[in-house]
């Protein structure tokens, strides 16, 4: 895969998980573990944010791998209202170290910053949402670098 | 016997019929290509019965084969001298396969189906998605419904906005998108379900059970509406789904398909991105529509249309300066059919073109008998603008045969005309203008982007929609709207006509608001052509009196 093919997608979706927080947390760990495994193999990196019952995700890698992975994610019934905020070629990875970062704790109180960003992301015609979500993920990933799940 | 064995084994599909059109043999390749349903073919089976097993053929195709076999038989019975040897063979094409019919002198008829590029299987598969195709679907449908008391559900899917994606991102991206759609569909189905691509952006799913169709449809509407990343592009499409169930909605395949299609139509009409179950009243509605279309087609030939004329009153001179021609359809059984009922249908099925041409001819002929200063306004449908050259020809012929000057004709269009191929439409409008014909924007204020439309073409006239006039007497701002549009029209050098004037208070307001012309029941209802002369002679005086009275009582 050549470097020119590097693409990045940023998207949000609403989480369709119900049940006690512990169960949701287990489900999220599952999602994370699976994507870690798959993404490493496909040369994908990125970050995943869970907050206010929404996912925000950045996926970076060779275009075909990004498209394939995204397609797999679409078929997952555990989320809905998928909104793509940005999809374009990228010159370099924003999250090179992460096979998949995980920011935000299941069941934690609503993060006000995340709330504002998600509101904007799901509303149409907000071209700045993509970079806002990207910035949010950057901040959270840094803040909780040590929190990454094993 | 050796021949029989040889024929049974060849890759080409072969069916032999005796001179009574009863089956002698039908080999495996033929069965495969025909989507054979049910038990193996018996010797002596009548052709008609045999064709019923051919799931890959529809009713019309079966009939075509029957007719040609009968014709060959009749031809074959003639003495050899008078016979045209070319007529002893016939090749029929059925979409993706061909069938050759040959009269075997006195021995019967041979039907052969040559191999497609990759053998028989390919004829049943859609090469783009790898799903089954329409033929495979018909075979599956026939097989599913062949069992007695069978339960099945048929889902017809039509992608929303696919054409837009295909046009804007190109066919290769469109094709890749269809493959992703096929994948998402495939992933949502169970083992016994049949999924096919019928063609274009249409898919069908056949479930071997009557329940479960609704939750599946709901899931598919959600799933297919999710975004796609395809070949470096983001694509958003949706899906509309129609569902019909056997045996509740129909027990026979063709009918089940038709009813699912009606439900699909309803889902699209309700705003797309949803599913609809067939309901019996959809059938009734479709039949009523069908009947209306049949009557409409006849109406042109039977001369059931006529025109009524509604006067346009000039405010400054208080004189009738023209008439708008309005189409009336009087059906012997239906009575007067309202235009709102038949015009949209006429536009949908294309009948509006000949009807519109008749209107132009008739209106010009009638106007030729009026005083030279009186003009005639004719409504032209957006559909007519799709073929600008034909429209121009129709206008030329109407003017020439009536001996009417182009300056006495006004063409009224709605904003939607400009929403279509704008460049071509504008060219047509300018060509009409070149003939001296005036162009009026009808129903102004009801569309989406009225102001930008006004800038796109120098209209001679704008007609303020009746809905604003009816609000003049209320508090909802009708007055302000009429005043504003009148001022706008005046500043752009356009005549402003106010439609739907029904009361003297409205007329008085129009007179003081800057409107140039008015039209409505207060001045006159639309009248038959023979009443026009009386209107031209009698109306101005009474109108003047009426206006003077209300204007003074209004204190203006």
XYZ file of C-alpha atoms in Angstrom:
706
model
C 0.000 0.000 0.000
C 1.473 3.296 -1.015
C 1.480 6.336 1.167
C -0.696 8.336 -1.261
C -3.584 6.013 -0.591
C -3.784 6.991 3.078
C -7.351 8.018 3.881
C -9.096 9.167 7.018
C -12.756 8.905 7.954
C -14.353 10.575 10.956
C -17.859 9.544 11.888
C -20.348 9.595 14.766
C -23.149 7.216 15.570
C -25.660 6.592 18.329
C -25.082 3.569 20.496
C -27.849 0.975 20.509
C -26.862 -0.904 23.644
C -29.186 -1.348 26.542
C -28.897 -3.001 29.910
C -26.904 -2.388 33.069
C -23.714 -0.269 32.787
C -21.562 -3.320 33.504
C -23.055 -5.154 30.536
C -22.571 -2.163 28.264
C -18.987 -1.845 29.425
C -18.389 -5.506 28.612
C -19.923 -5.061 25.167
C -17.741 -2.022 24.513
C -14.619 -3.924 25.552
C -15.676 -6.604 23.101
C -16.052 -4.110 20.275
C -12.698 -2.647 21.115
C -10.885 -5.969 21.334
C -12.273 -7.117 17.992
C -11.418 -3.906 16.224
C -7.903 -3.854 17.717
C -7.268 -7.291 16.304
C -8.742 -6.596 12.876
C -7.291 -3.151 12.481
C -3.732 -4.055 13.346
C -3.806 -6.637 10.591
C -5.260 -4.214 8.062
C -2.760 -1.463 8.847
C -5.505 0.706 10.332
C -5.130 3.064 13.256
C -7.467 5.531 14.855
C -9.418 6.410 17.955
C -12.821 5.549 19.341
C -14.757 7.758 21.729
C -17.748 6.640 23.701
C -19.659 9.418 25.449
C -23.292 10.429 25.975
C -24.397 7.183 24.330
C -22.638 8.097 21.132
C -19.601 6.778 19.340
C -17.144 8.997 17.574
C -14.481 7.240 15.584
C -11.477 8.122 13.509
C -10.123 5.458 11.169
C -6.914 5.940 9.233
C -5.145 3.704 6.776
C -4.996 2.576 3.155
C -8.198 3.607 1.369
C -9.424 0.108 0.575
C -8.823 -1.024 4.166
C -10.674 2.013 5.529
C -13.613 1.392 3.207
C -13.766 -2.306 4.070
C -13.594 -1.680 7.786
C -16.216 1.057 7.577
C -18.508 -1.276 5.648
C -18.115 -3.919 8.352
C -18.977 -1.332 10.995
C -22.115 -0.337 9.069
C -23.447 -3.849 9.314
C -23.194 -3.763 13.105
C -26.644 -3.446 14.698
C -25.154 -2.133 17.943
C -25.247 1.440 16.660
C -27.390 3.591 14.337
C -27.658 7.111 12.845
C -24.192 6.874 11.396
C -23.053 10.308 10.255
C -19.823 10.679 8.315
C -18.172 13.981 9.204
C -15.150 13.698 6.960
C -13.721 11.235 4.449
C -10.687 12.283 2.475
C -7.086 11.446 1.644
C -4.679 12.290 4.456
C -1.001 13.191 4.256
C -0.136 11.628 7.604
C -1.826 9.734 10.416
C -3.276 11.742 13.291
C -3.296 8.684 15.552
C -0.258 6.664 14.474
C 0.336 4.894 17.753
C -3.115 3.550 18.310
C -4.432 0.467 16.767
C -7.573 1.775 18.363
C -7.664 4.282 21.197
C -10.516 4.373 23.605
C -11.473 7.584 25.323
C -14.284 7.951 27.799
C -15.485 5.633 30.452
C -18.729 3.658 30.065
C -21.353 4.901 32.464
C -19.412 8.063 33.258
C -21.235 11.351 33.660
C -21.928 13.242 30.450
C -18.929 15.105 29.196
C -20.117 18.652 28.411
C -17.540 19.185 25.675
C -18.464 15.918 23.994
C -22.130 16.827 24.287
C -21.632 20.072 22.382
C -19.569 18.396 19.690
C -22.067 15.568 19.178
C -24.965 17.995 18.954
C -23.122 19.743 16.153
C -22.098 16.529 14.464
C -25.587 15.105 14.125
C -26.996 18.391 12.900
C -26.537 18.692 9.146
C -24.507 21.377 7.428
C -21.783 21.679 10.018
C -18.633 21.303 7.982
C -16.463 22.081 11.005
C -17.784 19.054 12.950
C -15.178 16.727 11.502
C -12.270 18.705 12.825
C -14.112 19.393 16.098
C -14.543 15.674 16.718
C -10.963 15.086 15.710
C -9.812 17.722 18.213
C -12.035 16.302 20.907
C -10.608 12.845 20.398
C -7.080 14.190 20.477
C -7.740 15.911 23.787
C -9.405 12.929 25.371
C -6.847 10.481 24.122
C -4.066 12.560 25.623
C -5.933 13.017 28.875
C -6.616 9.347 29.291
C -3.606 7.883 27.620
C -2.944 5.648 30.583
C -6.513 4.414 30.676
C -6.306 2.305 27.555
C -7.862 -1.072 27.931
C -5.701 -4.112 27.867
C -32.517 -44.024 -29.417
C -28.923 -43.000 -30.015
C -30.161 -39.644 -31.205
C -32.217 -39.295 -28.074
C -29.250 -40.071 -25.832
C -27.078 -37.648 -27.780
C -29.602 -34.868 -27.515
C -30.115 -35.400 -23.812
C -26.412 -34.923 -23.209
C -25.586 -31.891 -25.360
C -24.793 -28.553 -23.773
C -27.262 -26.740 -26.000
C -30.799 -26.698 -24.658
C -33.013 -28.883 -26.845
C -36.748 -29.532 -26.726
C -38.440 -31.779 -29.284
C -42.168 -31.612 -29.897
C -44.255 -33.942 -32.051
C -46.597 -32.580 -34.781
C -49.330 -32.221 -32.106
C -46.949 -30.046 -30.088
C -46.543 -32.695 -27.407
C -43.236 -33.248 -25.730
C -40.853 -35.868 -27.087
C -37.854 -34.806 -25.038
C -36.452 -31.890 -23.075
C -32.779 -32.139 -22.111
C -31.112 -30.965 -18.900
C -29.567 -27.887 -20.495
C -32.996 -26.713 -21.671
C -34.470 -27.324 -18.227
C -31.669 -25.326 -16.652
C -32.053 -22.419 -19.043
C -35.829 -22.365 -18.630
C -35.612 -22.459 -14.835
C -37.563 -25.722 -14.760
C -39.897 -26.011 -11.795
C -41.545 -29.167 -10.519
C -41.114 -32.833 -11.549
C -39.123 -33.955 -14.596
C -40.785 -33.482 -17.998
C -42.984 -36.375 -19.149
C -43.236 -37.513 -22.716
C -46.562 -36.452 -24.228
C -46.854 -33.318 -22.105
C -48.724 -30.588 -23.971
C -46.592 -27.580 -24.894
C -48.817 -25.236 -22.887
C -48.455 -27.367 -19.755
C -44.754 -27.772 -20.358
C -44.210 -24.034 -20.583
C -45.874 -23.588 -17.219
C -42.895 -25.387 -15.709
C -40.527 -22.848 -17.266
C -40.078 -20.558 -14.281
C -37.666 -18.342 -16.175
C -40.348 -17.305 -18.657
C -43.113 -14.841 -17.998
C -46.659 -15.123 -19.320
C -45.991 -13.032 -22.407
C -42.898 -15.050 -23.312
C -44.797 -18.316 -22.948
C -47.501 -17.005 -25.211
C -44.931 -15.877 -27.793
C -43.446 -19.362 -27.916
C -46.872 -21.007 -28.192
C -47.930 -18.704 -31.004
C -44.770 -19.231 -33.006
C -44.937 -23.008 -32.618
C -48.537 -22.951 -33.830
C -47.520 -20.755 -36.766
C -44.688 -23.126 -37.718
C -47.093 -26.016 -37.554
C -49.595 -24.273 -39.840
C -46.786 -23.358 -42.214
C -45.459 -26.904 -42.148
C -48.860 -28.311 -43.144
C -48.749 -26.383 -46.431
C -47.541 -28.158 -49.589
C -43.781 -27.893 -49.917
C -43.920 -25.966 -53.226
C -45.799 -22.975 -51.826
C -43.747 -22.892 -48.663
C -41.292 -20.196 -47.800
C -38.278 -22.079 -46.505
C -37.203 -19.166 -44.287
C -40.535 -19.404 -42.508
C -39.711 -22.922 -41.336
C -37.280 -21.467 -38.843
C -37.730 -18.714 -36.328
C -35.404 -17.138 -33.815
C -36.831 -15.549 -30.675
C -34.849 -13.383 -28.289
C -35.743 -13.289 -24.596
C -33.558 -10.731 -22.873
C -30.520 -12.820 -22.023
C -31.132 -15.933 -24.094
C -32.296 -16.825 -27.551
C -34.527 -19.680 -28.666
C -34.523 -21.133 -32.168
C -37.701 -22.815 -33.410
C -37.343 -25.198 -36.331
C -39.984 -27.161 -38.247
C -38.670 -30.677 -38.761
C -40.431 -31.655 -41.953
C -43.412 -33.646 -40.769
C -41.647 -34.761 -37.614
C -42.592 -31.872 -35.350
C -40.836 -28.840 -33.936
C -37.426 -28.482 -32.334
C -36.788 -25.675 -29.871
C -33.121 -25.091 -29.247
C -31.504 -22.718 -26.816
C -27.896 -21.978 -27.790
C -25.306 -21.745 -25.025
C -24.703 -18.347 -23.525
C -21.082 -17.252 -23.069
C -20.540 -19.239 -19.887
C -23.155 -21.907 -20.141
C -26.604 -22.076 -18.667
C -25.967 -20.935 -15.122
C -24.975 -17.449 -16.191
C -28.433 -16.807 -17.611
C -29.780 -16.850 -14.074
C -27.129 -14.699 -12.440
C -26.545 -10.955 -12.294
C -22.886 -10.549 -13.271
C -22.408 -7.301 -11.317
C -23.475 -8.459 -7.871
C -23.327 -12.224 -8.264
C -26.935 -12.387 -7.072
C -29.686 -14.137 -8.973
C -31.346 -12.133 -11.754
C -34.941 -11.577 -12.792
C -35.136 -15.013 -14.391
C -33.820 -16.754 -11.318
C -36.349 -14.789 -9.331
C -39.249 -15.858 -11.510
C -38.153 -19.453 -11.191
C -37.868 -19.136 -7.404
C -41.234 -17.428 -7.182
C -42.929 -20.074 -9.297
C -41.279 -22.844 -7.288
C -42.233 -21.299 -3.953
C -45.853 -20.809 -4.946
C -46.199 -24.151 -6.693
C -46.568 -25.947 -3.381
C -50.124 -25.921 -2.078
C -50.850 -23.776 0.988
C -47.480 -22.232 0.680
C -46.617 -19.141 2.718
C -44.260 -16.542 1.354
C -43.451 -12.866 1.586
C -42.125 -10.821 -1.282
C -40.145 -7.634 -0.666
C -39.466 -5.331 -3.604
C -36.678 -2.828 -3.012
C -35.935 0.313 -4.943
C -32.932 2.445 -3.992
C -33.598 6.130 -3.360
C -31.189 8.652 -4.863
C -29.102 5.969 -6.541
C -29.436 7.640 -9.908
C -28.109 10.846 -8.412
C -25.023 9.069 -7.055
C -24.516 7.250 -10.337
C -24.765 10.467 -12.333
C -22.569 12.564 -10.085
C -19.863 10.038 -9.170
C -19.867 7.964 -12.341
C -20.913 4.440 -13.304
C -17.894 2.607 -11.833
C -18.685 4.086 -8.417
C -22.377 3.318 -8.972
C -21.529 -0.296 -9.762
C -19.290 -0.605 -6.692
C -22.098 0.874 -4.619
C -24.553 -1.723 -5.947
C -22.117 -4.444 -4.888
C -22.002 -3.008 -1.356
C -25.796 -2.853 -1.279
C -25.926 -6.504 -2.363
C -23.477 -7.391 0.425
C -25.500 -5.597 3.090
C -28.657 -7.322 1.868
C -27.027 -10.727 1.751
C -25.739 -10.307 5.302
C -29.275 -9.657 6.575
C -30.911 -12.784 5.210
C -31.394 -16.328 6.383
C -30.611 -19.568 4.602
C -33.860 -20.228 2.743
C -34.373 -16.615 1.618
C -33.933 -15.701 -2.046
C -32.228 -12.440 -2.938
C -32.015 -11.194 -6.518
C -31.195 -8.044 -8.394
C -34.062 -7.406 -10.786
C -32.070 -4.808 -12.703
C -30.874 -1.224 -12.260
C -31.291 -0.316 -8.605
C -34.112 -2.794 -7.969
C -33.761 -5.821 -5.756
C -36.228 -8.437 -4.575
C -36.288 -10.749 -1.588
C -38.495 -13.796 -1.326
C -39.017 -15.238 2.140
C -40.405 -18.765 2.446
C -42.658 -17.576 5.275
C -45.314 -14.890 5.680
C -44.165 -13.489 9.025
C -40.994 -11.617 9.676
C -41.184 -9.450 6.576
C -41.861 -6.242 8.488
C -38.979 -6.385 10.972
C -36.678 -7.356 8.116
C -37.891 -4.437 5.996
C -37.424 -2.074 8.918
C -33.871 -3.307 9.416
C -33.091 -3.015 5.707
C -34.400 0.560 5.513
C -32.019 1.442 8.354
C -29.113 -0.599 7.045
C -29.193 0.538 3.413
C -29.640 4.176 4.464
C -26.368 4.123 6.376
C -23.527 5.884 4.577
C -21.218 4.112 2.148
C -17.522 4.732 1.579
C -16.936 3.615 -1.953
C -13.912 4.124 -4.207
C -12.798 7.111 -2.143
C -16.248 8.740 -2.097
C -18.927 9.135 0.518
C -22.344 8.113 -0.802
C -25.709 8.429 0.905
C -28.693 6.579 -0.501
C -31.845 5.083 0.938
C -34.338 2.398 0.077
C -38.099 2.102 -0.357
C -39.680 -1.308 0.103
C -43.026 -2.777 -0.881
C -44.245 -6.010 0.679
C -46.893 -8.486 -0.426
C -47.613 -11.856 1.167
C -48.843 -15.177 -0.086
C -51.442 -16.467 0.215
C -53.070 -13.504 2.024
C -52.405 -10.910 -0.698
C -52.049 -13.188 -3.714
C -51.551 -16.881 -4.364
C -50.084 -16.533 -7.854
C -46.606 -15.166 -8.619
C -47.527 -12.498 -11.137
C -50.196 -11.071 -8.882
C -47.942 -11.187 -5.835
C -45.313 -9.239 -7.756
C -47.844 -6.683 -8.944
C -49.151 -6.143 -5.427
C -45.686 -5.782 -3.942
C -45.038 -3.243 -6.680
C -48.148 -1.274 -5.690
C -46.945 -1.284 -2.082
C -43.522 -0.093 -3.261
C -45.176 2.722 -5.176
C -47.028 3.709 -1.993
C -43.779 3.677 0.010
C -42.178 5.995 -2.518
C -45.211 8.270 -2.659
C -45.183 8.507 1.141
C -41.717 10.038 1.014
C -39.285 7.130 0.456
C -36.927 5.604 3.013
C -39.688 3.399 4.357
C -41.596 0.217 3.704
C -45.270 -0.330 2.952
C -47.398 -3.443 3.157
C -49.843 -4.109 0.362
C -53.400 -3.144 1.235
C -56.441 -4.019 -0.899
C -57.340 -0.358 -1.417
C -54.052 0.094 -3.303
C -55.457 -2.242 -5.924
C -58.648 -0.231 -6.134
C -56.654 2.983 -6.454
C -54.458 1.530 -9.182
C -57.523 0.319 -11.053
C -59.181 3.716 -10.761
C -56.025 5.325 -12.096
C -55.831 2.839 -14.903
C -59.449 3.510 -15.818
C -58.852 7.251 -15.751
C -55.850 6.865 -18.025
C -57.868 4.789 -20.482
C -60.613 7.409 -20.538
C -58.061 10.180 -20.873
C -56.515 8.525 -23.920
C -59.939 8.253 -25.486
C -60.876 11.815 -24.560
C -58.372 13.235 -27.022
C -59.783 11.183 -29.883
C -63.422 11.624 -28.913
C -63.131 15.391 -28.610
C -64.288 15.486 -24.993
C -62.025 18.425 -24.232
C -63.042 21.998 -24.639
C -61.714 25.355 -23.543
C -63.227 27.964 -21.306
C -61.926 31.494 -21.224
C -61.461 33.696 -18.185
C -61.033 37.448 -18.754
C -57.996 39.433 -17.654
C -59.027 42.911 -16.578
C -56.574 45.783 -16.916
C -56.765 47.916 -13.786
C -55.811 51.268 -15.376
C -58.277 51.157 -18.262
C -60.761 48.870 -16.527
C -61.037 46.891 -19.747
C -60.759 43.243 -20.588
C -57.468 42.975 -22.465
C -57.258 39.219 -22.791
C -58.444 35.777 -21.734
C -56.755 32.791 -20.172
C -57.701 29.561 -21.916
C -58.597 26.851 -19.383
C -58.938 23.182 -20.234
C -62.195 21.430 -19.411
C -62.865 17.703 -19.720
C -66.442 16.593 -19.809
C -66.738 12.841 -19.701
C -70.147 11.288 -20.499
C -70.127 9.161 -17.331
C -67.732 10.973 -15.015
C -69.155 14.416 -15.730
C -66.813 17.369 -15.433
C -63.400 16.008 -14.361
C -61.400 18.615 -12.387
C -58.045 19.488 -14.004
C -56.266 18.747 -10.713
C -57.426 15.160 -11.189
C -56.401 14.536 -14.769
C -53.570 16.977 -15.567
C -50.987 15.333 -13.249
C -51.854 11.924 -14.730
C -51.663 13.318 -18.267
C -48.226 14.710 -17.438
C -47.070 11.439 -15.932
C -48.055 9.346 -18.939
C -47.017 11.945 -21.496
C -50.529 12.600 -22.836
C -50.141 16.241 -21.879
C -48.073 16.802 -25.017
C -50.821 16.081 -27.582
C -53.436 17.614 -25.271
C -51.321 20.747 -24.847
C -50.894 21.019 -28.606
C -54.629 20.763 -29.090
C -55.105 23.527 -26.513
C -52.659 25.777 -28.368
C -54.392 25.201 -31.725
C -57.874 25.653 -30.316
C -57.039 28.758 -28.273
C -55.298 30.468 -31.186
C -58.159 29.666 -33.550
C -60.695 31.105 -31.098
C -58.596 34.201 -30.364
C -58.363 34.929 -34.085
C -62.064 35.800 -33.995
C -61.597 38.357 -31.208
C -60.764 42.062 -31.605
C -57.101 42.567 -32.511
C -56.192 44.080 -29.158
C -57.352 41.093 -27.118
C -54.746 38.435 -26.314
C -55.045 34.801 -25.299
C -53.025 33.149 -22.518
C -52.283 29.413 -22.699
C -50.804 27.204 -19.971
C -47.890 25.055 -21.082
C -46.779 22.089 -18.993
C -43.167 21.500 -17.909
C -43.415 18.170 -19.734
C -43.933 20.025 -23.021
C -40.719 21.949 -22.405
C -38.801 18.674 -22.263
C -38.986 18.701 -26.081
C -38.438 22.379 -26.848
C -38.284 21.893 -30.615
C -41.662 20.152 -30.666
C -43.198 22.892 -28.528
C -41.904 25.612 -30.853
C -43.277 23.708 -33.832
C -46.656 23.391 -32.136
C -46.759 27.129 -31.394
C -45.767 27.996 -34.964
C -48.409 25.706 -36.426
C -51.117 26.958 -34.060
C -50.367 30.598 -34.899
C -50.055 29.966 -38.630
C -53.214 27.902 -39.011
C -55.228 30.451 -37.027
C -53.594 33.407 -38.748
C -52.854 34.866 -35.324
C -49.902 37.123 -34.630
C -47.438 35.840 -32.029
C -47.855 39.076 -30.103
C -51.400 38.048 -29.194
C -50.314 34.824 -27.539
C -49.142 34.613 -23.967
C -47.607 31.388 -22.616
C -48.015 30.755 -18.918
C -45.480 28.546 -17.216
C -44.925 27.526 -13.617
C -41.631 27.714 -11.779
C -41.127 23.981 -12.092
C -40.467 24.494 -15.812
C -37.214 26.213 -14.872
C -36.204 23.481 -12.462
C -35.621 21.090 -15.333
C -32.787 21.351 -17.804
C -32.474 25.110 -17.299
C -30.247 25.979 -20.252
C -32.434 24.247 -22.819
C -35.616 25.616 -21.291
C -34.257 29.163 -21.339
C -33.310 28.756 -24.992
C -36.866 27.627 -25.785
C -38.324 30.574 -23.871
C -36.096 32.992 -25.783
C -37.144 31.366 -29.072
C -40.787 31.852 -28.127
C -40.029 35.448 -27.283
C -38.433 35.799 -30.709
C -41.859 35.034 -32.215
C -43.385 37.930 -30.284
C -44.980 35.542 -27.778
C -45.168 36.815 -24.208
C -44.053 34.662 -21.284
C -45.856 34.778 -17.953
C -44.806 33.178 -14.673
C -47.900 31.509 -13.213
C -48.722 30.748 -9.561
C -45.982 33.099 -8.428
C -45.003 32.767 -4.778
C -45.893 29.106 -4.308
C -42.610 27.612 -5.518
C -39.239 27.282 -3.894
C -36.999 29.950 -5.289
C -39.218 32.496 -6.937
C -36.779 35.369 -6.808
C -33.882 33.589 -8.417
C -36.271 32.279 -11.087
C -37.337 35.828 -11.882
C -33.726 36.778 -12.459
C -33.103 33.834 -14.757
C -35.481 35.014 -17.485
C -37.014 38.404 -18.346
C -40.644 37.422 -17.872
C -43.242 39.710 -19.393
C -45.644 39.024 -16.593
C -45.940 37.491 -13.176
C -49.232 36.188 -11.850
C -49.525 36.354 -8.078
C -50.970 33.114 -6.775
C -54.572 33.189 -5.628
C -53.620 32.007 -2.142
C -52.198 35.455 -1.291
C -55.258 37.262 -2.567
C -57.575 35.191 -0.423
C -55.561 36.353 2.581
C -55.863 40.055 1.768
C -58.791 40.489 4.077
C -57.215 38.565 6.910
C -54.341 39.489 9.150
C -51.851 36.992 7.765
C -49.833 39.377 5.658
C -51.507 38.736 2.299
C -51.642 42.466 1.657
C -47.967 43.006 2.320
C -47.053 40.089 0.030
C -49.174 41.388 -2.854
C -47.763 44.913 -2.470
C -44.202 43.618 -2.324
C -44.571 41.398 -5.395
C -46.290 44.182 -7.322
C -43.423 46.562 -6.483
C -40.871 43.901 -7.400
C -42.596 43.208 -10.719
C -42.823 46.915 -11.532
C -39.147 47.454 -10.788
C -38.243 44.534 -13.084
C -40.503 45.939 -15.809
C -42.961 43.053 -15.591
C -46.724 43.223 -15.713
C -48.274 42.022 -12.465
C -51.544 40.102 -12.564
C -53.410 39.228 -9.409
C -55.347 35.977 -9.615
C -58.343 34.799 -7.636
C -60.025 38.158 -7.082
C -63.427 37.245 -5.708
C -64.643 40.199 -3.675
C -64.902 43.889 -4.309
C -62.684 44.600 -1.304
C -59.962 42.479 -2.896
C -60.395 44.270 -6.209
C -60.168 47.642 -4.504
C -57.005 46.585 -2.755
C -55.433 45.305 -5.978
C -56.221 48.639 -7.638
C -54.283 50.527 -4.980
C -51.462 48.023 -4.494
C -49.797 48.477 -7.853
C -51.196 45.351 -9.553
C -51.690 45.915 -13.286
C -54.238 43.252 -14.085
C -56.686 41.105 -12.209
C -58.515 37.891 -12.824
C -61.109 36.091 -10.769
C -64.757 35.274 -10.211
C -65.556 38.888 -9.379
C -64.770 39.854 -12.960
C -66.038 36.625 -14.472
C -65.862 32.900 -14.173
C -64.275 31.096 -17.110
C -66.884 31.084 -19.912
C -67.374 29.082 -23.114
C -65.969 30.701 -26.243
C -69.378 31.826 -27.473
C -69.838 33.947 -24.342
C -66.590 35.854 -24.864
C -68.105 38.423 -27.213
C -70.791 39.284 -24.684
C -68.150 39.707 -22.006
C -66.087 41.994 -24.201
C -69.130 44.114 -24.912
C -70.766 44.169 -21.525
C -68.211 43.714 -18.792
C -66.164 46.940 -18.722
C -69.066 49.193 -17.717
C -70.209 47.085 -14.802
C -66.641 46.512 -13.683
C -65.952 50.198 -13.692
C -69.039 50.824 -11.641
C -68.098 48.131 -9.178
C -64.560 49.338 -8.789
C -65.550 52.966 -8.435
C -67.977 52.048 -5.725
C -65.567 50.002 -3.642
C -62.664 52.347 -4.224
C -64.626 55.262 -2.857
C -66.098 53.334 0.034
C -62.542 52.316 0.900
C -61.641 55.981 1.035
C -58.929 55.576 -1.604
